[in-house]
Amino acid sequence: MSRSTIDFGIDLGTTNSAIAVLASGDTEVFKNNEGFEYTPSAVWIDKNQRLFTGKRAKERAESDARNTASEFKLLMGTDAEITFQHSGRRMRPEELSAEVLKSLRDDVKQRTGEDLRHAVITVPAAFEFPQCEATRKAAQLAGLETAPLLQEPVAAAMAYGFEKSESDKVYWLVYDFGGGTFDAALMHVREGIIQVANHGGDNQLGGKLVDWEIVERLLIPAVVREHNLPDFRRGNERWLSAIAKLKQQAEQAKIRLSRDESAGIFVETLCLNDAGDPVSFEFELQRRDLLALLDPYVRRSINICKRVLSERNLSPADVDRLVLVGGPTLTPRLRELLADPKDGLGIKLDFSIDPLTIVARGAAIFAGTQRIEGIARQAAAAGHFGLELKYKPVGTDLEPQVGGRLLAPGGGAADFSAYTIEFVHPAMRPPWRSGKIRLSAAGTFFTTLVAARGVQNTYAIEVADPAGSRLATQPDSLTYTIGLAINEQPLIHSLGIALAENKVAWLIRKGAGLPARKRDEQPRRTVVALPAGRADAPPVRIVVIEGDKDRADRNKFIGALEVHSKQIRRDLPLGSEIEISLEIDASRLIRAKAFIPILDEEFELKLAFRGESPDPIELAAEFASEKARLEKLRARALERNESNGLGLLQRVGEERVIEDIAGALAAARTDPNACVQGQNRILDLRNLLDEVEDALEWPTLVSDTEDQIGYADRRLKRQIGGPEEARAFAVLEREARQAMGSGQPEALRLKLQQITELGNRLRWLDPDFWVARFEWIRSERGDRLNDPKQGAELIAQGLRFLGSNDLPGLRQTVNQLTTLLPDEDPTDIREEFRTNIV
Ligand code: ADP
Ligand code: MG
C-alpha cells in the first residue's frame, strides 16, 4: 500500500524513544529487535567504529562511559560534540539522535518491510527554536523526507482524546515527567477539538535527577565510607566509569521501587582502590529513602502546574483530569503527592494508557491527519501514475469532499477522458463504494466520500484505464477521521526583538497559531550612525529573542541580524528608521526582515541556529553572583517583611534550587548534560530573583519617581525649559501618580523612564547642572581620567569656558571628559543582547 498520510509517530525521548503507527484506526507500537516497545536513546561506538544504539548501548554506558552517549537530547541545539574515545569519532547531538531514528526505522523495516520515509516526531513543549531545528536536522540525517514536529503533550492528549472526544468545554492537564524534561500543558477540549490553552515546562527536570540524587546522596557516601576512597565523587575523572555504574544501578533500583518496598544493589567490581584491589559494592535501597529525594522534584513540577493554571485564572478544581505521561509517573509516591488535595494538585489522575508509549501513540494519531505532500509528482517523475489529492485528512464532515488529478508517468500531457476513479471503504459494514467516477480530459475529478465516526476511515483508490484495467497509482489510498483535530500548533514563547537599554518589543505573542507573521507596528530607529564603506564601523544590530521576560537579556537569544557598513551604498544617519518584521512557519523556522526606507533596501536574518555550549567556569561565576544577589534580596525581604518576595524566595529552598545548581556545576567538568542543566537552572533562579526584585523594588520605584518629578518640577520653576516641556511634565506627572496608585511595576517603570527622559532634556538646558558636573569631574575624578594628558587639557579648556560663561562650550567639554571617566559602571547587559536600535 502506498500511503497518502504520514501515519507514523515517533517519540524521540531523552531516555527512551518509541515508534507507533496508525492502522485501521488503532495505534500499534512497534517492538524493537529485542522485543521491547521502547528503545533507549543511547549510542555506543566500539573501537572498530561499529555503532550500536538502544539497549546494548545503554548497558554499555555502565562499563564504558567514554565510548557511549546518552541523554543527548538535552544537548540538542547546542554546539556540543561528544567524542567516542576508542574510535576517536566525534558526533553532534543531532547526529546521535539521527542514529536513534535510524534504529526505529530499521525496526519498522524488520517488522513490516516498509521503508519509512515520513514520520511525525514529537518534541518537548519547552523546546525552543534551536532545539527544534536540531531535531529537524536529525530527521533529515536519518533519511526522513517529511517529519513534522508535534509537541509531546499535544500528542498525549490526542492519545486520550481519540477515544474520549465527546466531553465538552473541559480542561485537562497533561503532566509529562520524563527522563530529562518536564512539561505541563493545559488542554482545552471543545466540540471534539483539542487546543493547548497554556503551557509551562522545564526541560531540565526529570527522572534522571532522581537517579543522580540516589547516587550522590546515598551511594557515593556509602562507597566513601566503606572503602576509604575520600576523592570518590562525581566530576572526578578517575571515577567516571564507577560513577556511571552506580547511576545505572540507581535507575534500575528506582524502577523496582515503583513496585517493591526495597531494592538491592550489587556491583561485583565497582572500581579498583588505591592498592589496586577490586572494590565490590552492595546497598539496600528502601522506598522511604526515595521520598525525601523525590519530593523536591515533584514539588517543582507541581509549582509549574499551578503556575500554568493561575496564568489562566484557573484552579485545580477547574481541571477535569490530569493525564500522566513518562516513566516516573509510574512511581506510587509521585501519584500520591499529585493527588493530594493539600500539597499536590488534587486533580483526578488518568493513567489508563501506558505512560511510556502514550506519546508515540498520540503522534501516530496526529500523523494519520497529515497528508504526505508531493508524492504524486515524485511518483510521476519516477515513471508511475501519480495521484494528486486535495482533501482534509481530518474534519467534522460525515461526508468529506475529495478532489484531485491524475498525473501521467513522466509528468507529460495525456488525455484521461475515458479513465475512471473509484473510492472503496472495505471496513464499512456493508463495504462502501463511491461508484466509478469519470475523470476529465486533464485527469481531474471531484467527489464526496462517506465516513464512519470514531475510527480512521481508510479508502482504497481504484483507477482504471478506458479498457477497464486497474492502474497502479501513488498514492493508492487515503484516510479520513471524523472530529478530532488540533487547531494549530501554538507558539510556546513570544518572539520579539531586543531594544537598546535591555528593553523588549514582542512581535509575535505566545499562544499565536503557526505559521505567523508580524510586522513591528512601531518603526524603530538606530542609535548609531553607520557610514557606508567603513570596515571598522560597528554594524546596526537587530537581536531576535524568544521568551517572556521584560528584560531582553533574560530571554533566549535566537540570532542577530547585522547590517554592516559594506552592505550599504550610502550613509545611514543616526536615528534612521527601520521596519522590522518576523515570520515563523509551522515547523518554527524563523525569519527576520529589516526594511530601511532611506536605503530602500531589505535585509534578512541569517539565523545563527545553534546556541553556544555553556562554559563551566563562566557558569560558576554567574552562579556566585546570583547567590550573592539571593542573599541580599533575602535580607531585604526579611527586613521589609515583604510577603510576595518572601513567598518567591521560599520556593528556592523548597525546590532545592541552590543544591541542584551546585551539584550540576560540580559535575559539569566531565558531563556536558550537567553543564546545560546548570545553565538552565541558573536562568530560572535569575528570573525568580528578578521577580523578587520587582516585588521589593516597588518602594524604590515610587521614591525614584518622586525624585524625578521633584528635579523636573524645580527646574521648570527656575524657568529652565519652555511651555512645551511644562505641558509634557503636567501630563507625565498625572500619569505617573496614576501608575503609583495602580501598584504595577511595569507601568510605573515606563512613567519613570519617560519623566527621566524629560528631566534629561531639562538638565541639558540647565547651566547649573553643567557647572556642577564639571566641578565634580575636576575635583573627584580629575586625577584618575583615562588619558591624563588630554584630561588636563580639557579641564583647562573647561575652566576657560566657565570664565566666559560659554554654556555650549562647557557642555561639549564635559561630554568629552565623560568619555575619559574610569569605567566604574559598565552596563551589565549580556554581550550578545546588545543592540543599537530603539
Ligand atoms: P523520556 O520521555 O525522557 O524519554 P521516559 O518517559 O521514557 O522519558 O521515562 C524515562 C524515565 O522513567 C527514566 O528516568 C526511568 O528511570 C523512569 N522510569 C521508567 N520506568 C519507571 C518505573 N516503573 N518507575 C519509576 N520510574 C521509571
Ligand atoms: Mg517523554
Tab-separated table of N, CA and C and ligand atoms in Angstrom, residues 11-17 38 41 58 71 73 152 176-181 206-209 211 251-252 254-259 325-332 355-357 359, ligand 1:
chain	number	residue	atom	x	y	z
A	11	ASP	N	8.223	9.103	19.207
A	11	ASP	CA	8.557	9.832	20.429
A	11	ASP	C	10.069	9.750	20.573
A	12	LEU	N	10.759	10.821	20.220
A	12	LEU	CA	12.215	10.847	20.309
A	12	LEU	C	12.571	11.368	21.698
A	13	GLY	N	12.650	10.449	22.657
A	13	GLY	CA	12.775	10.856	24.060
A	13	GLY	C	14.208	11.038	24.523
A	14	THR	N	14.345	11.698	25.662
A	14	THR	CA	15.666	11.877	26.259
A	14	THR	C	16.245	10.532	26.667
A	15	THR	N	15.402	9.720	27.235
A	15	THR	CA	15.841	8.447	27.784
A	15	THR	C	15.449	7.315	26.841
A	16	ASN	N	14.187	7.330	26.428
A	16	ASN	CA	13.675	6.270	25.589
A	16	ASN	C	12.931	6.842	24.400
A	17	SER	N	12.989	6.112	23.297
A	17	SER	CA	12.249	6.517	22.112
A	17	SER	C	11.327	5.374	21.702
A	38	TYR	N	10.005	0.196	23.756
A	38	TYR	CA	10.770	1.442	23.664
A	38	TYR	C	12.261	1.138	23.633
A	41	SER	N	17.510	5.835	24.195
A	41	SER	CA	18.158	6.790	23.285
A	41	SER	C	19.635	6.869	23.664
A	58	LYS	N	22.974	1.369	25.995
A	58	LYS	CA	22.677	1.857	27.340
A	58	LYS	C	23.388	1.001	28.390
A	71	GLU	N	21.312	10.612	26.755
A	71	GLU	CA	20.714	11.894	27.174
A	71	GLU	C	21.176	13.071	26.322
A	73	LYS	N	19.628	14.347	23.995
A	73	LYS	CA	18.524	15.244	23.634
A	73	LYS	C	18.640	16.569	24.395
A	152	GLU	N	4.969	17.087	22.574
A	152	GLU	CA	4.641	15.861	23.293
A	152	GLU	C	3.296	15.922	24.041
A	176	ASP	N	3.705	15.574	32.113
A	176	ASP	CA	4.699	14.688	31.489
A	176	ASP	C	6.033	14.798	32.212
A	177	PHE	N	6.277	13.799	33.053
A	177	PHE	CA	7.537	13.758	33.800
A	177	PHE	C	8.392	12.692	33.130
A	178	GLY	N	9.360	13.117	32.325
A	178	GLY	CA	10.165	12.155	31.573
A	178	GLY	C	11.496	11.895	32.245
A	179	GLY	N	12.446	11.420	31.449
A	179	GLY	CA	13.768	11.154	31.987
A	179	GLY	C	14.548	12.440	32.175
A	180	GLY	N	14.291	13.426	31.316
A	180	GLY	CA	15.079	14.648	31.388
A	180	GLY	C	14.280	15.928	31.244
A	181	THR	N	13.008	15.809	30.901
A	181	THR	CA	12.224	17.026	30.705
A	181	THR	C	10.884	16.920	31.405
A	206	GLY	N	13.632	15.895	35.444
A	206	GLY	CA	13.208	14.557	35.034
A	206	GLY	C	13.757	13.474	35.943
A	207	GLY	N	13.403	12.256	35.605
A	207	GLY	CA	13.761	11.096	36.417
A	207	GLY	C	15.255	10.945	36.647
A	208	LYS	N	16.049	11.410	35.706
A	208	LYS	CA	17.489	11.205	35.877
A	208	LYS	C	18.032	12.027	37.044
A	209	LEU	N	17.349	13.113	37.383
A	209	LEU	CA	17.791	13.890	38.545
A	209	LEU	C	17.645	13.044	39.805
A	211	ASP	N	17.830	9.789	39.839
A	211	ASP	CA	18.917	8.812	39.787
A	211	ASP	C	20.200	9.419	40.359
A	251	GLU	N	19.195	3.769	38.799
A	251	GLU	CA	17.980	3.846	37.997
A	251	GLU	C	17.187	2.546	38.069
A	252	GLN	N	17.890	1.436	37.930
A	252	GLN	CA	17.179	0.163	37.962
A	252	GLN	C	16.500	-0.063	39.309
A	254	LYS	N	15.565	2.216	41.396
A	254	LYS	CA	14.445	3.164	41.497
A	254	LYS	C	13.211	2.613	40.781
A	255	ILE	N	13.418	2.040	39.604
A	255	ILE	CA	12.295	1.478	38.855
A	255	ILE	C	11.660	0.316	39.631
A	256	ARG	N	12.526	-0.505	40.259
A	256	ARG	CA	11.965	-1.628	41.039
A	256	ARG	C	11.133	-1.123	42.208
A	257	LEU	N	11.571	0.008	42.776
A	257	LEU	CA	10.843	0.545	43.934
A	257	LEU	C	9.437	1.035	43.584
A	258	SER	N	9.164	1.181	42.314
A	258	SER	CA	7.792	1.549	41.942
A	258	SER	C	6.842	0.407	42.280
A	259	ARG	N	7.399	-0.790	42.396
A	259	ARG	CA	6.562	-1.942	42.711
A	259	ARG	C	6.875	-2.502	44.103
A	325	VAL	N	2.064	11.139	31.959
A	325	VAL	CA	2.947	10.733	30.859
A	325	VAL	C	4.364	10.612	31.399
A	326	GLY	N	5.114	9.638	30.908
A	326	GLY	CA	6.525	9.494	31.268
A	326	GLY	C	6.755	8.442	32.341
A	327	GLY	N	7.874	7.740	32.237
A	327	GLY	CA	8.213	6.636	33.138
A	327	GLY	C	8.048	6.940	34.623
A	328	PRO	N	8.569	8.075	35.106
A	328	PRO	CA	8.490	8.343	36.544
A	328	PRO	C	7.063	8.443	37.086
A	329	THR	N	6.084	8.646	36.213
A	329	THR	CA	4.708	8.727	36.722
A	329	THR	C	4.194	7.351	37.135
A	330	LEU	N	5.014	6.317	36.953
A	330	LEU	CA	4.662	5.001	37.486
A	330	LEU	C	5.003	4.907	38.972
A	331	THR	N	5.699	5.909	39.504
A	331	THR	CA	6.104	5.895	40.905
A	331	THR	C	4.907	6.166	41.815
A	332	PRO	N	4.615	5.257	42.773
A	332	PRO	CA	3.443	5.460	43.628
A	332	PRO	C	3.504	6.785	44.401
A	355	PRO	N	2.152	5.108	30.185
A	355	PRO	CA	2.812	6.419	30.126
A	355	PRO	C	4.120	6.414	29.342
A	356	LEU	N	4.649	5.240	29.061
A	356	LEU	CA	5.911	5.193	28.318
A	356	LEU	C	5.716	5.187	26.799
A	357	THR	N	4.523	4.849	26.333
A	357	THR	CA	4.334	4.829	24.874
A	357	THR	C	3.199	5.736	24.413
A	359	VAL	N	2.971	8.886	24.128
A	359	VAL	CA	3.349	9.989	23.233
A	359	VAL	C	3.501	9.490	21.791
B	1	ADP	P1	11.785	10.449	28.221
B	1	ADP	O1	10.487	10.987	27.765
B	1	ADP	O2	12.670	11.487	28.796
B	1	ADP	O3	12.491	9.580	27.239
B	1	ADP	P2	10.526	8.316	29.651
B	1	ADP	O4	9.115	8.693	29.703
B	1	ADP	O5	10.925	7.195	28.790
B	1	ADP	O6	11.448	9.545	29.454
B	1	ADP	O7	10.951	7.994	31.139
B	1	ADP	C1	12.236	7.630	31.437
B	1	ADP	C2	12.384	7.745	32.904
B	1	ADP	O8	11.392	6.949	33.526
B	1	ADP	C3	13.708	7.283	33.406
B	1	ADP	O9	14.207	8.213	34.342
B	1	ADP	C4	13.366	5.983	34.057
B	1	ADP	O10	14.228	5.720	35.141
B	1	ADP	C5	11.958	6.231	34.559
B	1	ADP	N1	11.143	5.051	34.726
B	1	ADP	C6	10.855	4.097	33.822
B	1	ADP	N2	10.065	3.163	34.351
B	1	ADP	C7	9.835	3.541	35.620
B	1	ADP	C8	9.102	2.982	36.716
B	1	ADP	N3	8.444	1.844	36.583
B	1	ADP	N4	9.090	3.658	37.891
B	1	ADP	C9	9.771	4.820	38.026
B	1	ADP	N5	10.466	5.382	37.053
B	1	ADP	C10	10.511	4.744	35.875
